[in-house]
PDB file of C-alpha atoms in Angstrom:
ATOM      1  CA  MET A   1      -0.883  -6.203  11.330  1.00  0.00           C
ATOM      2  CA  ASN A   2      -4.451  -7.501  11.373  1.00  0.00           C
ATOM      3  CA  THR A   3      -4.267 -11.021   9.938  1.00  0.00           C
ATOM      4  CA  ALA A   4      -7.904 -11.146   8.799  1.00  0.00           C
ATOM      5  CA  ASP A   5      -7.374  -8.766   5.894  1.00  0.00           C
ATOM      6  CA  PHE A   6      -6.175  -8.682   2.310  1.00  0.00           C
ATOM      7  CA  ALA A   7      -2.830  -7.130   3.307  1.00  0.00           C
ATOM      8  CA  SER A   8      -1.932 -10.216   5.330  1.00  0.00           C
ATOM      9  CA  ALA A   9      -3.037 -12.493   2.500  1.00  0.00           C
ATOM     10  CA  THR A  10      -0.812 -10.501   0.158  1.00  0.00           C
ATOM     11  CA  MET A  11       2.095 -10.780   2.623  1.00  0.00           C
ATOM     12  CA  LEU A  12       1.541 -14.531   2.792  1.00  0.00           C
ATOM     13  CA  ARG A  13       1.663 -14.864  -0.998  1.00  0.00           C
ATOM     14  CA  LEU A  14       4.860 -12.814  -1.092  1.00  0.00           C
ATOM     15  CA  LEU A  15       6.569 -15.026   1.484  1.00  0.00           C
ATOM     16  CA  LEU A  16       5.331 -18.313   0.041  1.00  0.00           C
ATOM     17  CA  ARG A  17       6.453 -17.386  -3.469  1.00  0.00           C
ATOM     18  CA  GLY A  18       9.813 -16.384  -2.033  1.00  0.00           C
ATOM     19  CA  MET A  19      10.120 -19.722  -0.247  1.00  0.00           C
ATOM     20  CA  ALA A  20       9.425 -21.584  -3.473  1.00  0.00           C
ATOM     21  CA  ALA A  21      11.978 -19.471  -5.363  1.00  0.00           C
ATOM     22  CA  GLN A  22      14.630 -20.223  -2.714  1.00  0.00           C
ATOM     23  CA  GLY A  23      13.937 -23.958  -2.632  1.00  0.00           C
ATOM     24  CA  LEU A  24      12.428 -23.889   0.861  1.00  0.00           C
ATOM     25  CA  ASN A  25       9.434 -26.029   1.810  1.00  0.00           C
ATOM     26  CA  PRO A  26       6.247 -23.935   2.121  1.00  0.00           C
ATOM     27  CA  PRO A  27       4.077 -25.179   5.007  1.00  0.00           C
ATOM     28  CA  LEU A  28       0.824 -24.424   3.162  1.00  0.00           C
ATOM     29  CA  PRO A  29      -0.417 -23.552  -0.350  1.00  0.00           C
ATOM     30  CA  LEU A  30      -0.821 -20.035  -1.691  1.00  0.00           C
ATOM     31  CA  PRO A  31      -3.964 -18.396  -0.275  1.00  0.00           C
ATOM     32  CA  GLU A  32      -6.494 -17.755  -2.996  1.00  0.00           C
ATOM     33  CA  GLY A  33      -8.819 -15.423  -1.128  1.00  0.00           C
ATOM     34  CA  ALA A  34      -8.368 -12.072   0.535  1.00  0.00           C
ATOM     35  CA  ARG A  35      -8.329 -13.394   4.099  1.00  0.00           C
ATOM     36  CA  VAL A  36      -5.988 -15.656   6.024  1.00  0.00           C
ATOM     37  CA  ALA A  37      -6.043 -17.184   9.482  1.00  0.00           C
ATOM     38  CA  HIS A  38      -3.746 -15.723  12.109  1.00  0.00           C
ATOM     39  CA  GLN A  39      -2.056 -19.076  12.679  1.00  0.00           C
ATOM     40  CA  ASP A  40      -1.325 -19.485   8.948  1.00  0.00           C
ATOM     41  CA  LYS A  41       0.750 -16.329   8.845  1.00  0.00           C
ATOM     42  CA  ARG A  42       2.701 -17.373  11.921  1.00  0.00           C
ATOM     43  CA  ARG A  43       3.235 -20.853  10.469  1.00  0.00           C
ATOM     44  CA  VAL A  44       4.815 -19.422   7.339  1.00  0.00           C
ATOM     45  CA  VAL A  45       7.015 -16.965   9.221  1.00  0.00           C
ATOM     46  CA  ALA A  46       8.126 -19.716  11.614  1.00  0.00           C
ATOM     47  CA  ALA A  47       8.875 -22.103   8.735  1.00  0.00           C
ATOM     48  CA  ILE A  48      11.107 -19.535   7.038  1.00  0.00           C
ATOM     49  CA  VAL A  49      13.002 -18.829  10.259  1.00  0.00           C
ATOM     50  CA  GLU A  50      13.395 -22.560  10.957  1.00  0.00           C
ATOM     51  CA  GLN A  51      14.608 -23.401   7.464  1.00  0.00           C
ATOM     52  CA  GLY A  52      16.664 -20.303   6.645  1.00  0.00           C
ATOM     53  CA  GLY A  53      16.916 -18.017   9.652  1.00  0.00           C
ATOM     54  CA  LEU A  54      15.860 -14.435  10.351  1.00  0.00           C
ATOM     55  CA  ALA A  55      18.133 -13.046   7.639  1.00  0.00           C
ATOM     56  CA  THR A  56      16.301 -15.197   5.092  1.00  0.00           C
ATOM     57  CA  LEU A  57      12.952 -13.914   6.360  1.00  0.00           C
ATOM     58  CA  LEU A  58      14.128 -10.318   5.885  1.00  0.00           C
ATOM     59  CA  ALA A  59      15.430 -11.118   2.390  1.00  0.00           C
ATOM     60  CA  LEU A  60      12.224 -12.868   1.275  1.00  0.00           C
ATOM     61  CA  ALA A  61       9.986 -10.069   2.570  1.00  0.00           C
ATOM     62  CA  ARG A  62      12.010  -7.570   0.502  1.00  0.00           C
ATOM     63  CA  GLU A  63      11.105  -9.320  -2.768  1.00  0.00           C
ATOM     64  CA  VAL A  64       7.988  -7.243  -3.392  1.00  0.00           C
ATOM     65  CA  SER A  65       8.184  -8.070  -7.098  1.00  0.00           C
ATOM     66  CA  HIS A  66       6.516 -11.370  -6.125  1.00  0.00           C
ATOM     67  CA  ILE A  67       3.262  -9.446  -5.619  1.00  0.00           C
ATOM     68  CA  GLU A  68       3.599  -7.167  -8.649  1.00  0.00           C
ATOM     69  CA  GLY A  69       0.203  -6.419 -10.169  1.00  0.00           C
ATOM     70  CA  GLU A  70      -1.700  -6.863  -6.905  1.00  0.00           C
ATOM     71  CA  PRO A  71      -3.527  -3.772  -5.596  1.00  0.00           C
ATOM     72  CA  LEU A  72      -1.272  -3.397  -2.565  1.00  0.00           C
ATOM     73  CA  HIS A  73       1.820  -3.323  -4.771  1.00  0.00           C
ATOM     74  CA  GLN A  74       0.235  -0.931  -7.266  1.00  0.00           C
ATOM     75  CA  VAL A  75      -0.664   1.615  -4.592  1.00  0.00           C
ATOM     76  CA  LEU A  76       2.642   1.544  -2.734  1.00  0.00           C
ATOM     77  CA  VAL A  77       5.054   1.661  -5.677  1.00  0.00           C
ATOM     78  CA  ALA A  78       3.132   4.567  -7.226  1.00  0.00           C
ATOM     79  CA  ALA A  79       4.558   6.738  -4.419  1.00  0.00           C
ATOM     80  CA  ARG A  80       6.638   9.738  -5.457  1.00  0.00           C
ATOM     81  CA  ALA A  81       9.126   9.496  -2.578  1.00  0.00           C
ATOM     82  CA  PRO A  82       9.798   7.426   0.568  1.00  0.00           C
ATOM     83  CA  LEU A  83       7.705   9.732   2.769  1.00  0.00           C
ATOM     84  CA  ASP A  84       4.797   9.424   0.324  1.00  0.00           C
ATOM     85  CA  PHE A  85       5.310   5.648   0.461  1.00  0.00           C
ATOM     86  CA  MET A  86       5.001   5.720   4.245  1.00  0.00           C
ATOM     87  CA  ARG A  87       1.835   7.844   4.084  1.00  0.00           C
ATOM     88  CA  ARG A  88       0.342   5.234   1.764  1.00  0.00           C
ATOM     89  CA  TRP A  89       1.413   2.443   4.098  1.00  0.00           C
ATOM     90  CA  GLN A  90      -0.256   4.238   6.990  1.00  0.00           C
ATOM     91  CA  ARG A  91      -3.427   4.668   4.910  1.00  0.00           C
ATOM     92  CA  LEU A  92      -3.353   0.898   4.346  1.00  0.00           C
ATOM     93  CA  GLU A  93      -3.149   0.338   8.112  1.00  0.00           C
ATOM     94  CA  ARG A  94      -6.127   2.624   8.679  1.00  0.00           C
ATOM     95  CA  TYR A  95      -8.060   0.992   5.846  1.00  0.00           C
ATOM     96  CA  ILE A  96      -7.712  -2.501   7.337  1.00  0.00           C
ATOM     97  CA  HIS A  97      -8.005  -1.218  10.936  1.00  0.00           C
ATOM     98  CA  ALA A  98      -4.653  -2.819  11.782  1.00  0.00           C
ATOM     99  CA  GLU A  99      -3.728  -3.464  15.399  1.00  0.00           C
ATOM    100  CA  HIS A 100      -0.049  -2.847  14.683  1.00  0.00           C
ATOM    101  CA  ARG A 101       0.969   0.435  13.072  1.00  0.00           C
ATOM    102  CA  VAL A 102       4.222   1.803  11.670  1.00  0.00           C
ATOM    103  CA  LEU A 103       4.737   5.246  13.172  1.00  0.00           C
ATOM    104  CA  ILE A 104       7.012   7.968  11.826  1.00  0.00           C
ATOM    105  CA  GLU A 105       9.114   8.844  14.874  1.00  0.00           C
ATOM    106  CA  ASP A 106      10.118  12.378  13.880  1.00  0.00           C
ATOM    107  CA  GLU A 107       9.905  14.817  11.003  1.00  0.00           C
ATOM    108  CA  PRO A 108      11.982  13.123   8.290  1.00  0.00           C
ATOM    109  CA  ASP A 109      14.851  14.914   6.608  1.00  0.00           C
ATOM    110  CA  GLU A 110      15.834  14.492   2.986  1.00  0.00           C
ATOM    111  CA  GLY A 111      17.297  11.006   2.813  1.00  0.00           C
ATOM    112  CA  ARG A 112      16.412   9.924   6.355  1.00  0.00           C
ATOM    113  CA  ILE A 113      13.409   8.579   8.224  1.00  0.00           C
ATOM    114  CA  ARG A 114      12.936   6.895  11.622  1.00  0.00           C
ATOM    115  CA  LEU A 115      10.088   4.428  12.135  1.00  0.00           C
ATOM    116  CA  ARG A 116       8.640   2.343  14.938  1.00  0.00           C
ATOM    117  CA  HIS A 117       6.416  -0.728  14.729  1.00  0.00           C
ATOM    118  CA  SER A 118       3.859  -0.147  17.475  1.00  0.00           C
ATOM    119  CA  GLY A 119       0.902  -2.006  18.869  1.00  0.00           C
ATOM    120  CA  PRO A 120       0.171  -4.923  21.195  1.00  0.00           C
ATOM    121  CA  ALA A 121       3.538  -6.734  21.255  1.00  0.00           C
ATOM    122  CA  PRO A 122       4.081  -8.031  17.709  1.00  0.00           C
ATOM    123  CA  GLN A 123       6.400 -11.023  17.572  1.00  0.00           C
ATOM    124  CA  PRO A 124       9.975 -10.043  16.587  1.00  0.00           C
ATOM    125  CA  ALA A 125       9.844 -12.133  13.421  1.00  0.00           C
ATOM    126  CA  GLU A 126       6.559 -10.492  12.360  1.00  0.00           C
ATOM    127  CA  SER A 127       8.092  -7.042  12.852  1.00  0.00           C
ATOM    128  CA  LEU A 128      11.060  -8.162  10.764  1.00  0.00           C
ATOM    129  CA  ALA A 129       8.745  -9.294   7.955  1.00  0.00           C
ATOM    130  CA  VAL A 130       7.030  -5.895   7.895  1.00  0.00           C
ATOM    131  CA  LEU A 131      10.426  -4.179   7.840  1.00  0.00           C
ATOM    132  CA  GLY A 132      11.443  -6.338   4.885  1.00  0.00           C
ATOM    133  CA  VAL A 133       8.401  -5.246   2.890  1.00  0.00           C
ATOM    134  CA  LEU A 134       9.179  -1.590   3.640  1.00  0.00           C
ATOM    135  CA  ILE A 135      12.785  -2.036   2.502  1.00  0.00           C
ATOM    136  CA  GLY A 136      11.595  -3.732  -0.675  1.00  0.00           C
ATOM    137  CA  GLY A 137       9.124  -0.919  -1.255  1.00  0.00           C
ATOM    138  CA  PHE A 138      11.778   1.763  -0.838  1.00  0.00           C
ATOM    139  CA  GLU A 139      13.994  -0.114  -3.297  1.00  0.00           C
ATOM    140  CA  ALA A 140      11.094  -0.359  -5.761  1.00  0.00           C
ATOM    141  CA  LEU A 141      10.803   3.445  -5.654  1.00  0.00           C
ATOM    142  CA  GLY A 142      14.375   3.759  -6.911  1.00  0.00           C
ATOM    143  CA  THR A 143      16.147   4.793  -3.696  1.00  0.00           C
ATOM    144  CA  GLN A 144      19.927   4.613  -4.087  1.00  0.00           C
ATOM    145  CA  ALA A 145      22.458   3.488  -1.452  1.00  0.00           C
ATOM    146  CA  LEU A 146      19.694   2.503   0.977  1.00  0.00           C
ATOM    147  CA  GLN A 147      20.876   1.612   4.485  1.00  0.00           C
ATOM    148  CA  VAL A 148      18.711   0.370   7.356  1.00  0.00           C
ATOM    149  CA  TRP A 149      19.334  -0.090  11.071  1.00  0.00           C
ATOM    150  CA  ILE A 150      17.283  -1.842  13.755  1.00  0.00           C
ATOM    151  CA  ALA A 151      17.774  -0.278  17.189  1.00  0.00           C
ATOM    152  CA  GLY A 152      21.064   1.156  15.935  1.00  0.00           C
ATOM    153  CA  GLN A 153      22.339  -2.151  14.466  1.00  0.00           C
ATOM    154  CA  PRO A 154      22.955  -2.272  10.662  1.00  0.00           C
ATOM    155  CA  VAL A 155      20.749  -4.863   8.913  1.00  0.00           C
ATOM    156  CA  HIS A 156      20.666  -3.671   5.308  1.00  0.00           C
ATOM    157  CA  PRO A 157      22.128  -4.001   2.692  1.00  0.00           C
ATOM    158  CA  GLN A 158      23.557  -7.026   4.524  1.00  0.00           C
ATOM    159  CA  ALA A 159      21.954  -8.650   7.547  1.00  0.00           C
ATOM    160  CA  ASP A 160      23.963 -10.647  10.058  1.00  0.00           C
ATOM    161  CA  GLU A 161      22.027 -13.618  11.455  1.00  0.00           C
ATOM    162  CA  ALA A 162      23.641 -13.384  14.899  1.00  0.00           C
ATOM    163  CA  THR A 163      22.759  -9.686  15.150  1.00  0.00           C
ATOM    164  CA  LEU A 164      19.148 -10.341  14.187  1.00  0.00           C
ATOM    165  CA  ARG A 165      18.831 -13.160  16.690  1.00  0.00           C
ATOM    166  CA  GLN A 166      20.207 -10.959  19.455  1.00  0.00           C
ATOM    167  CA  LEU A 167      17.764  -8.166  18.548  1.00  0.00           C
ATOM    168  CA  ALA A 168      14.912 -10.679  18.651  1.00  0.00           C
ATOM    169  CA  ALA A 169      16.058 -12.039  22.012  1.00  0.00           C
ATOM    170  CA  ASP A 170      16.225  -8.476  23.391  1.00  0.00           C
ATOM    171  CA  ASP A 171      12.756  -7.675  21.965  1.00  0.00           C
ATOM    172  CA  ALA A 172      14.403  -4.752  20.136  1.00  0.00           C
ATOM    173  CA  MET A 173      13.097  -5.436  16.635  1.00  0.00           C
ATOM    174  CA  ARG A 174      10.642  -2.511  16.392  1.00  0.00           C
ATOM    175  CA  ALA A 175      12.816   0.641  16.049  1.00  0.00           C
ATOM    176  CA  TRP A 176      14.008   1.260  12.489  1.00  0.00           C
ATOM    177  CA  GLN A 177      16.123   3.905  10.789  1.00  0.00           C
ATOM    178  CA  PHE A 178      16.397   4.360   7.007  1.00  0.00           C
ATOM    179  CA  ARG A 179      18.977   6.425   5.116  1.00  0.00           C
ATOM    180  CA  TRP A 180      19.481   6.849   1.391  1.00  0.00           C
ATOM    181  CA  GLN A 181      21.504   9.124  -0.878  1.00  0.00           C
ATOM    182  CA  ALA A 182      19.302   9.697  -3.902  1.00  0.00           C
ATOM    183  CA  LEU A 183      16.020   8.779  -5.533  1.00  0.00           C
ATOM    184  CA  SER A 184      15.692   7.677  -9.139  1.00  0.00           C
ATOM    185  CA  PRO A 185      11.907   7.347  -9.596  1.00  0.00           C
ATOM    186  CA  LEU A 186      10.771   4.520 -11.819  1.00  0.00           C
ATOM    187  CA  PRO A 187       7.973   5.051 -14.374  1.00  0.00           C
ATOM    188  CA  GLY A 188       4.516   4.146 -13.148  1.00  0.00           C
ATOM    189  CA  ARG A 189       2.008   1.970 -14.935  1.00  0.00           C
ATOM    190  CA  PRO A 190      -1.573   3.007 -15.619  1.00  0.00           C
ATOM    191  CA  CYS A 191      -4.093   0.690 -13.959  1.00  0.00           C
ATOM    192  CA  ALA A 192      -7.136   1.646 -16.054  1.00  0.00           C
ATOM    193  CA  PRO A 193      -8.017   1.736 -19.762  1.00  0.00           C
ATOM    194  CA  ALA A 194      -7.434   5.054 -21.485  1.00  0.00           C
ATOM    195  CA  ASP A 195     -11.095   5.379 -22.527  1.00  0.00           C
ATOM    196  CA  LEU A 196     -12.589   4.844 -19.057  1.00  0.00           C
ATOM    197  CA  LEU A 197     -13.761   8.460 -18.891  1.00  0.00           C
ATOM    198  CA  ALA A 198     -14.953   8.654 -22.501  1.00  0.00           C
ATOM    199  CA  PRO A 199     -18.698   8.486 -21.662  1.00  0.00           C
ATOM    200  CA  LEU A 200     -18.469  11.568 -19.429  1.00  0.00           C
ATOM    201  CA  ARG A 201     -19.488  14.906 -20.884  1.00  0.00           C
ATOM    202  CA  TRP A 202     -17.333  16.952 -18.595  1.00  0.00           C
ATOM    203  CA  PRO A 203     -15.467  20.159 -19.484  1.00  0.00           C
ATOM    204  CA  PRO A 204     -11.715  19.809 -20.243  1.00  0.00           C
ATOM    205  CA  LEU A 205     -10.736  21.040 -16.780  1.00  0.00           C
ATOM    206  CA  ALA A 206     -12.741  18.322 -15.005  1.00  0.00           C
ATOM    207  CA  LEU A 207     -11.504  15.630 -17.397  1.00  0.00           C
ATOM    208  CA  ALA A 208      -7.914  16.709 -16.756  1.00  0.00           C
ATOM    209  CA  LEU A 209      -8.473  16.387 -13.031  1.00  0.00           C
ATOM    210  CA  ALA A 210     -10.064  12.961 -13.499  1.00  0.00           C
ATOM    211  CA  GLN A 211      -7.154  11.783 -15.646  1.00  0.00           C
ATOM    212  CA  ARG A 212      -4.762  12.948 -12.966  1.00  0.00           C
ATOM    213  CA  GLN A 213      -6.705  10.934 -10.402  1.00  0.00           C
ATOM    214  CA  LEU A 214      -6.705   7.855 -12.633  1.00  0.00           C
ATOM    215  CA  ALA A 215      -2.930   8.058 -13.011  1.00  0.00           C
ATOM    216  CA  ASP A 216      -2.609   7.451  -9.259  1.00  0.00           C
ATOM    217  CA  PRO A 217      -6.042   6.530  -7.862  1.00  0.00           C
ATOM    218  CA  ALA A 218      -4.916   6.242  -4.253  1.00  0.00           C
ATOM    219  CA  ALA A 219      -3.400   9.734  -4.200  1.00  0.00           C
ATOM    220  CA  ALA A 220      -5.297  12.471  -2.393  1.00  0.00           C
ATOM    221  CA  LEU A 221      -5.869  15.457  -4.703  1.00  0.00           C
ATOM    222  CA  ARG A 222      -5.924  18.582  -2.540  1.00  0.00           C
ATOM    223  CA  LEU A 223      -7.648  21.709  -3.770  1.00  0.00           C
ATOM    224  CA  ALA A 224      -4.791  24.152  -3.127  1.00  0.00           C
ATOM    225  CA  GLU A 225      -2.177  21.862  -4.677  1.00  0.00           C
ATOM    226  CA  VAL A 226      -4.284  21.090  -7.742  1.00  0.00           C
ATOM    227  CA  ALA A 227      -5.231  24.722  -8.294  1.00  0.00           C
ATOM    228  CA  ASP A 228      -1.635  25.856  -7.954  1.00  0.00           C
ATOM    229  CA  GLY A 229      -0.543  23.300 -10.544  1.00  0.00           C
ATOM    230  CA  LEU A 230      -3.105  24.728 -12.951  1.00  0.00           C
ATOM    231  CA  GLY A 231      -2.117  28.326 -12.276  1.00  0.00           C
ATOM    232  CA  LEU A 232      -5.433  29.049 -10.555  1.00  0.00           C
ATOM    233  CA  SER A 233      -6.538  30.021  -7.096  1.00  0.00           C
ATOM    234  CA  GLY A 234      -8.545  27.479  -5.156  1.00  0.00           C
ATOM    235  CA  ARG A 235     -11.612  29.709  -5.343  1.00  0.00           C
ATOM    236  CA  SER A 236     -11.260  30.091  -9.115  1.00  0.00           C
ATOM    237  CA  LEU A 237     -10.970  26.337  -9.595  1.00  0.00           C
ATOM    238  CA  GLN A 238     -14.086  25.789  -7.504  1.00  0.00           C
ATOM    239  CA  ARG A 239     -16.016  28.401  -9.499  1.00  0.00           C
ATOM    240  CA  GLN A 240     -15.057  26.880 -12.840  1.00  0.00           C
ATOM    241  CA  LEU A 241     -16.143  23.426 -11.733  1.00  0.00           C
ATOM    242  CA  ALA A 242     -19.336  24.734 -10.094  1.00  0.00           C
ATOM    243  CA  ALA A 243     -20.316  26.408 -13.374  1.00  0.00           C
ATOM    244  CA  HIS A 244     -20.789  22.867 -14.723  1.00  0.00           C
ATOM    245  CA  GLY A 245     -22.429  21.519 -11.591  1.00  0.00           C
ATOM    246  CA  LEU A 246     -19.230  19.851 -10.419  1.00  0.00           C
ATOM    247  CA  SER A 247     -16.827  19.961  -7.476  1.00  0.00           C
ATOM    248  CA  LEU A 248     -13.353  18.580  -6.944  1.00  0.00           C
ATOM    249  CA  SER A 249     -14.595  16.033  -4.402  1.00  0.00           C
ATOM    250  CA  GLY A 250     -17.366  14.989  -6.810  1.00  0.00           C
ATOM    251  CA  VAL A 251     -14.908  14.545  -9.680  1.00  0.00           C
ATOM    252  CA  ILE A 252     -12.667  12.430  -7.467  1.00  0.00           C
ATOM    253  CA  ALA A 253     -15.522  10.268  -6.175  1.00  0.00           C
ATOM    254  CA  GLU A 254     -16.972   9.712  -9.659  1.00  0.00           C
ATOM    255  CA  THR A 255     -13.561   8.831 -11.073  1.00  0.00           C
ATOM    256  CA  ARG A 256     -12.810   6.390  -8.283  1.00  0.00           C
ATOM    257  CA  SER A 257     -16.236   4.761  -8.603  1.00  0.00           C
ATOM    258  CA  ARG A 258     -15.845   4.315 -12.356  1.00  0.00           C
ATOM    259  CA  LEU A 259     -12.416   2.772 -11.854  1.00  0.00           C
ATOM    260  CA  ALA A 260     -13.823   0.483  -9.149  1.00  0.00           C
ATOM    261  CA  ALA A 261     -16.613  -0.639 -11.475  1.00  0.00           C
ATOM    262  CA  TRP A 262     -14.067  -1.473 -14.150  1.00  0.00           C
ATOM    263  CA  CYS A 263     -11.910  -3.392 -11.657  1.00  0.00           C
ATOM    264  CA  LEU A 264     -14.895  -5.346 -10.340  1.00  0.00           C
ATOM    265  CA  GLY A 265     -15.743  -6.471 -13.851  1.00  0.00           C
ATOM    266  CA  SER A 266     -12.253  -7.104 -15.178  1.00  0.00           C
ATOM    267  CA  SER A 267     -10.256  -8.548 -12.273  1.00  0.00           C
ATOM    268  CA  ALA A 268     -10.527 -11.190  -9.589  1.00  0.00           C
ATOM    269  CA  HIS A 269      -9.207  -8.902  -6.859  1.00  0.00           C
ATOM    270  CA  GLY A 270     -11.184  -8.884  -3.619  1.00  0.00           C
ATOM    271  CA  ILE A 271     -13.670  -6.096  -3.042  1.00  0.00           C
ATOM    272  CA  ALA A 272     -11.699  -4.637  -0.136  1.00  0.00           C
ATOM    273  CA  GLU A 273      -8.549  -4.627  -2.273  1.00  0.00           C
ATOM    274  CA  ILE A 274     -10.321  -2.768  -5.063  1.00  0.00           C
ATOM    275  CA  GLY A 275     -11.604  -0.174  -2.632  1.00  0.00           C
ATOM    276  CA  PHE A 276      -8.058   0.373  -1.353  1.00  0.00           C
ATOM    277  CA  LEU A 277      -6.633   0.560  -4.874  1.00  0.00           C
ATOM    278  CA  CYS A 278      -9.210   3.167  -5.870  1.00  0.00           C
ATOM    279  CA  GLY A 279      -8.461   5.417  -2.903  1.00  0.00           C
ATOM    280  CA  PHE A 280     -11.474   4.945  -0.621  1.00  0.00           C
ATOM    281  CA  ALA A 281     -10.951   5.430   3.114  1.00  0.00           C
ATOM    282  CA  ASP A 282     -12.082   1.919   4.052  1.00  0.00           C
ATOM    283  CA  GLN A 283     -14.413  -0.788   2.790  1.00  0.00           C
ATOM    284  CA  ALA A 284     -17.493   0.812   4.365  1.00  0.00           C
ATOM    285  CA  HIS A 285     -16.705   4.107   2.612  1.00  0.00           C
ATOM    286  CA  PHE A 286     -16.203   2.236  -0.657  1.00  0.00           C
ATOM    287  CA  THR A 287     -19.517   0.414  -0.369  1.00  0.00           C
ATOM    288  CA  ARG A 288     -21.415   3.555   0.591  1.00  0.00           C
ATOM    289  CA  GLU A 289     -19.970   5.805  -2.147  1.00  0.00           C
ATOM    290  CA  PHE A 290     -20.105   3.165  -4.869  1.00  0.00           C
ATOM    291  CA  THR A 291     -23.724   2.278  -4.080  1.00  0.00           C
ATOM    292  CA  ARG A 292     -24.741   5.947  -4.132  1.00  0.00           C
ATOM    293  CA  ARG A 293     -23.208   6.515  -7.567  1.00  0.00           C
ATOM    294  CA  VAL A 294     -23.758   3.176  -9.286  1.00  0.00           C
ATOM    295  CA  GLY A 295     -26.993   2.008  -7.697  1.00  0.00           C
ATOM    296  CA  LEU A 296     -25.688  -1.356  -6.454  1.00  0.00           C
ATOM    297  CA  PRO A 297     -23.192  -2.276  -3.738  1.00  0.00           C
ATOM    298  CA  PRO A 298     -19.878  -3.618  -5.099  1.00  0.00           C
ATOM    299  CA  ALA A 299     -20.608  -7.295  -4.402  1.00  0.00           C
ATOM    300  CA  ARG A 300     -23.983  -7.170  -6.166  1.00  0.00           C
ATOM    301  CA  TYR A 301     -22.526  -5.167  -9.047  1.00  0.00           C
ATOM    302  CA  ARG A 302     -19.861  -7.825  -9.582  1.00  0.00           C
ATOM    303  CA  GLN A 303     -22.465 -10.591  -9.343  1.00  0.00           C
ATOM    304  CA  ALA A 304     -24.750  -8.838 -11.810  1.00  0.00           C
ATOM    305  CA  GLY A 305     -21.863  -8.435 -14.244  1.00  0.00           C
ATOM    306  CA  ALA A 306     -20.943 -12.085 -13.924  1.00  0.00           C
ATOM    307  CA  HIS A 307     -24.459 -13.032 -15.017  1.00  0.00           C
TER     308      HIS A 307
END
């Protein structure tokens, strides 16, 4: 994981809040910004392992409720299923241009997925922290009877400290297998005001598509899937939108830009985080698309609003 990004800052807040909740001694204060130094992340991970062990690190990383309300949490727990969760995680890695990536090893079956933490030799404890966040995310989706193995060794729902230490010593911490029996999806939470689209004079079809995008801004609306859900062919959907000078991609981009503008003015989240929350491919894409539609880049828009 690239440590000069908002995802690492979010991870740091998760771990530090977990340390405080468990009565451990945090080695540094909560990061306020969207960036952290590489050594800070390693200091926190090392402090947890020293004070509580690897099993404690895994347990603290699972407590994703400690970052509830942050953009990273909002995007991931809006997933419809574990595979959707992993696609969102992989989009996060692309967004922040992460050095370390979580790869899906094979085509997942219902109730099973195999993963590998790849990249230039992540430390075993850092791999374990990422695994903990994934476990916590799967649990937040409502997966039932979740079981996890590292390199064939069971580590969840209960992790044995000696087993984890042996896996770390063998540098075998990067191959993960998940199994679960059922999924009981939890209700999502809207992240935008209901009247955000009120100023638009769009036809009902376009407004319905925009509302669908707002319900899960990071989701990718695909033409064939959307048209099928409306009982239309893709060509028919395109024609109906084109009759009003619109397109599906234009509706999506406008909706995401309006949501981003609202977030910039109503939250203290970092600009990169807002771009991720709103579904842009990366920060450069966010800046380019937002500037084209709003007339100011995100940073200047926020500054202008502040004044």
